[in-house]
Short mmCIF file of C-alpha atoms in Angstrom, two decimals:
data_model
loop_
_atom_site.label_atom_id
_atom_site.label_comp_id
_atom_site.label_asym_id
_atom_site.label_seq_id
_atom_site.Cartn_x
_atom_site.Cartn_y
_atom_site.Cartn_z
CA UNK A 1 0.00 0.00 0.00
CA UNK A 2 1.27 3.25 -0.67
CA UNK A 3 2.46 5.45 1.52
CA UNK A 4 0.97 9.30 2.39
CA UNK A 5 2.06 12.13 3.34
CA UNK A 6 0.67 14.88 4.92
CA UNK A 7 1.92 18.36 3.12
CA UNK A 8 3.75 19.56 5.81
CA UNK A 9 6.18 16.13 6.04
CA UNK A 10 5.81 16.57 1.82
CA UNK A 11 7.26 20.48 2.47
CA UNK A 12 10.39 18.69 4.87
CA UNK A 13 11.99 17.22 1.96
CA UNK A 14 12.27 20.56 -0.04
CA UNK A 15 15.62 21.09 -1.95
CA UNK A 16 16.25 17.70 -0.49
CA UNK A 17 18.66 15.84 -3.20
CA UNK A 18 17.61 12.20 -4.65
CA UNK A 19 20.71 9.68 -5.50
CA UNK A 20 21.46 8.94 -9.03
CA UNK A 21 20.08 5.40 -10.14
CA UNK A 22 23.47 4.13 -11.35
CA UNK A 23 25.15 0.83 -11.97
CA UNK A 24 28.34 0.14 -9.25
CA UNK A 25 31.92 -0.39 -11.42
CA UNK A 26 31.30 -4.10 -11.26
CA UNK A 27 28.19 -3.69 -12.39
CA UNK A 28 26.02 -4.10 -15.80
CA UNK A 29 26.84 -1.36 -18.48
CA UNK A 30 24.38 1.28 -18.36
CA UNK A 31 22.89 1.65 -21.99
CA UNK A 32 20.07 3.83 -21.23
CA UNK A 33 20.23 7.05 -18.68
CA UNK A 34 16.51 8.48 -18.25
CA UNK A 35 16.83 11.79 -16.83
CA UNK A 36 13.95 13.30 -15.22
CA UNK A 37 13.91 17.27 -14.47
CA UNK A 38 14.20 17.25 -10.88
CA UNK A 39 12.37 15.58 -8.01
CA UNK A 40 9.59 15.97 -6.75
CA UNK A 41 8.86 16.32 -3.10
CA UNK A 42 7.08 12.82 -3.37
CA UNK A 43 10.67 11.66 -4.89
CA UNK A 44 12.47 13.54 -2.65
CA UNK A 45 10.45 11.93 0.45
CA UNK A 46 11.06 8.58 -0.94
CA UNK A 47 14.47 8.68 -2.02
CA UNK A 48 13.18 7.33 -5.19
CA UNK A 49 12.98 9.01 -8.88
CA UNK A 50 9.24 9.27 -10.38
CA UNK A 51 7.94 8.24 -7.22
CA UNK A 52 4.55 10.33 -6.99
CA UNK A 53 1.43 7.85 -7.37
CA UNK A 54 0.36 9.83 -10.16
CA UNK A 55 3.60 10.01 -12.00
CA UNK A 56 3.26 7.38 -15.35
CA UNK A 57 7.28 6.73 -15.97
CA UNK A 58 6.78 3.09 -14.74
CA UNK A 59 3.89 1.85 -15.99
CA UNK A 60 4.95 3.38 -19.22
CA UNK A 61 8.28 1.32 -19.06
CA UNK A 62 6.09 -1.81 -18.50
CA UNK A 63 3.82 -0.76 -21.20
CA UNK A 64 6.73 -0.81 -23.73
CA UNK A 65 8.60 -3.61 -22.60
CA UNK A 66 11.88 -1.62 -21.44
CA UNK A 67 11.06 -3.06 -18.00
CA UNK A 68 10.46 -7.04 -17.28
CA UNK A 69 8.03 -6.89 -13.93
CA UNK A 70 5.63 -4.23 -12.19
CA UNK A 71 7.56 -1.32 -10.21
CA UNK A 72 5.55 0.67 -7.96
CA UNK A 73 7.85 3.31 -6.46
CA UNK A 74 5.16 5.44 -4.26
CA UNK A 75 6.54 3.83 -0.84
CA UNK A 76 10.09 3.75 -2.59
CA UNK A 77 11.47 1.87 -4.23
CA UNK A 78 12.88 -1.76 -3.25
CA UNK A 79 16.65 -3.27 -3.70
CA UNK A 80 14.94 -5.79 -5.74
CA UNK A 81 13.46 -3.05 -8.42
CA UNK A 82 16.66 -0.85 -8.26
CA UNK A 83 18.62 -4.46 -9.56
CA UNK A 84 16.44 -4.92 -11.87
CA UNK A 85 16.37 -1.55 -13.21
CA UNK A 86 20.18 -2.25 -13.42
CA UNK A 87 20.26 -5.35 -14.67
CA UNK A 88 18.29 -3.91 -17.93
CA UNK A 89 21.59 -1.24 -18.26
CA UNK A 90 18.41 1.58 -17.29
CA UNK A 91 19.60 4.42 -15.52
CA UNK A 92 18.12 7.64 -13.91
CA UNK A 93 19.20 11.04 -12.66
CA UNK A 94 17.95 14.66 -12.78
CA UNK A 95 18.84 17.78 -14.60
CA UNK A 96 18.50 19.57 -11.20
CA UNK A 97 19.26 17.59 -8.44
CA UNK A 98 17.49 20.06 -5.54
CA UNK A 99 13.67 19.28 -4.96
CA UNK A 100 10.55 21.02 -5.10
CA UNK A 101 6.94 20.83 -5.46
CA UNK A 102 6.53 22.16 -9.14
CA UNK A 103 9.56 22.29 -11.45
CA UNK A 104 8.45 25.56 -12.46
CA UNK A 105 9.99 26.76 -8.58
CA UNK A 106 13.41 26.30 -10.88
CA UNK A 107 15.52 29.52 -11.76
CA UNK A 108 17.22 29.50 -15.28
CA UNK A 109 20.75 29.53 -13.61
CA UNK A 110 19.72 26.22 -11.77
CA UNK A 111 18.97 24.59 -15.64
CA UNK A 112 22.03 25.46 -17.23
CA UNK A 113 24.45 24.97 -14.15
CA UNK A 114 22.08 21.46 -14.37
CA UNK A 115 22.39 21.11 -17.68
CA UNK A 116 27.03 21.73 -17.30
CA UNK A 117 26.54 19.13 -14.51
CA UNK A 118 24.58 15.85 -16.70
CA UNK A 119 27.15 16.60 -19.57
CA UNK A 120 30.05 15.44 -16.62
CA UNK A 121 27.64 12.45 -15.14
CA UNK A 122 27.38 11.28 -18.94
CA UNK A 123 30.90 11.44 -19.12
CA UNK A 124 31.28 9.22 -16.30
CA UNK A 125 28.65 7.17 -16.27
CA UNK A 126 29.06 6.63 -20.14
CA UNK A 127 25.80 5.54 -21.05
CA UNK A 128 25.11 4.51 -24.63
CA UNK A 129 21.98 6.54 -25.14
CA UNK A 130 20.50 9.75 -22.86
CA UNK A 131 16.74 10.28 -22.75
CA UNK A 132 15.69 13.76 -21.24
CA UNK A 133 12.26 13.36 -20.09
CA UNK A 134 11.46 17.34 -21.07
CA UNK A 135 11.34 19.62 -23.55
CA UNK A 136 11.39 22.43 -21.93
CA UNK A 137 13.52 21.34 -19.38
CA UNK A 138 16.40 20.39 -22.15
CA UNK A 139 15.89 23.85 -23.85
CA UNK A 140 16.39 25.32 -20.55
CA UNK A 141 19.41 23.46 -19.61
CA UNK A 142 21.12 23.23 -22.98
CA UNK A 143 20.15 26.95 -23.89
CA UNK A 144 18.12 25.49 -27.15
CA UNK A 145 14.89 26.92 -27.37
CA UNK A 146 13.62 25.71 -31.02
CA UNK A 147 15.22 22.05 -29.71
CA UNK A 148 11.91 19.28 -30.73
CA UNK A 149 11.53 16.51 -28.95
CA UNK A 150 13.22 12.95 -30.49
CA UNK A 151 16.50 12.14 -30.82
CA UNK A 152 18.65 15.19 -31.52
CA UNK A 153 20.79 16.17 -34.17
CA UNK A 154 23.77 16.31 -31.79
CA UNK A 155 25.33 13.57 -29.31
CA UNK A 156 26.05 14.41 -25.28
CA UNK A 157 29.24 13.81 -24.17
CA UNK A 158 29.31 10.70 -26.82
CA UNK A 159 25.66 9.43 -25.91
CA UNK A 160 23.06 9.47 -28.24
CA UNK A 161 20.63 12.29 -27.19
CA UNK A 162 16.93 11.64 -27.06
CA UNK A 163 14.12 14.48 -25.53
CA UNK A 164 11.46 12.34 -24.40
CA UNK A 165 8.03 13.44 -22.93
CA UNK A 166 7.47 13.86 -18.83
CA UNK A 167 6.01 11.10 -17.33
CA UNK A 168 4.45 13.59 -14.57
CA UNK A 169 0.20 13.51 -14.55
CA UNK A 170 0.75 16.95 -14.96
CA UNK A 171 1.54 16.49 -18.49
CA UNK A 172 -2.08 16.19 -19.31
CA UNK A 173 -1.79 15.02 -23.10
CA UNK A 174 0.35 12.83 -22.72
CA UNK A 175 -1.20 9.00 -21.80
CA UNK A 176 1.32 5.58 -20.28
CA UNK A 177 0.39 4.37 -23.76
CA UNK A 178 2.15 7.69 -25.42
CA UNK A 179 4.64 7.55 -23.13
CA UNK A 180 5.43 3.71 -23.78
CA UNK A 181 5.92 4.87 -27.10
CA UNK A 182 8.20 7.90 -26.72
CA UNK A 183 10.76 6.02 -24.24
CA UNK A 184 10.56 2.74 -26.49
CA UNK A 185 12.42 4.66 -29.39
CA UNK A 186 15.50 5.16 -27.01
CA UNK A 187 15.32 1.83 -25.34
CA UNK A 188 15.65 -0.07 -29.24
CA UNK A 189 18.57 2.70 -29.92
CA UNK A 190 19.99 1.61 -26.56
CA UNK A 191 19.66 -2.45 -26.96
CA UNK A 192 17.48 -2.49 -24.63
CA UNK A 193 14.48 -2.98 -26.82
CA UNK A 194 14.91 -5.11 -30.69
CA UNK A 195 14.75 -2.77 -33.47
CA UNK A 196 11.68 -2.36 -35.66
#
């Protein structure tokens, strides 16, 4: 059963930071890094990324196959899902690693000083494929405002560069079956997923 939260415990965790989803040195290669724009307070309370009941980026990862089994974060998440998450080379960290309620509580020096700081995690995480889950969030970071969403013209730090839509209910038009969609095109680029 999920866990709640009352707003005022929700309001502790602000500008709390949420630990990269990463594989250890000995561990599988990580072919696909999803990165989300920042956490939540939900995520933030939880210690887990896309943790809010009413966030879609796991059911939409079932949907399309880039995940084997059912994750349900809300309560965080277990060891058992982060290995597993692993073992499928998936990765997932932020373009702003403080918390808030609404990513629109960001300041444009926090997106590009965000945006500086995923082009040195790719470099050192060396994933084969990046999916940004936000166009606006990308533009913001990467200071490309006509940027579309799909995979972009240019690589990141040697990965190939994806913009991918949010998974948060917020982001009304989008459904888990359009999502499924959107994040499947990075997962086949990544291996994750067979080509078409």
């Amino acid at each position: 059963m999920p866990r709640t939260f009352t707003r005022a415990e929700l309001e502790s965790f602000r500008d709390r930071e949420v630990p990269d989803l990463l594989p250890g040195p000995d561990g599988p290669e990580l072919r696909l890094l999803f990165v989300g724009i920042n956490p939540g307070l939900w995520t933030a309370a939880t210690q887990t990324h896309f943790a809010h009941p009413g966030n879609r980026f796991y059911p939409a990862l079932l949907l399309a196959g880039i995940v084997e089994r059912r994750i349900d974060p809300a309560a965080g998440m277990s060891d058992e899902d982060r290995d597993h998450l692993r073992s499928r080379g998936i990765g997932i960290t932020n373009v702003v690693r403080r918390a808030t309620a609404k990513a629109s509580e960001l300041t444009p020096e926090e997106y590009r000083a965000g945006g500086l700081a995923l082009v040195e995690t790719v470099r050192r995480a060396r994933p084969h494929v990046v999916a940004v889950a936000g166009i606006t969030a990308y533009r913001a970071a990467f200071s490309l405002p006509k940027a579309v969403p799909g995979r972009q013209p240019e690589p990141l730090a040697g990965a190939d560069l994806w913009v991918v839509p949010n998974p948060s209910g917020l982001n009304a038009h989008e459904t888990v079956a359009s999502l499924a969609e959107a994040y499947a095109a990075p997962a086949r680029a990544a291996g994750i997923l067979p080509a078409v």
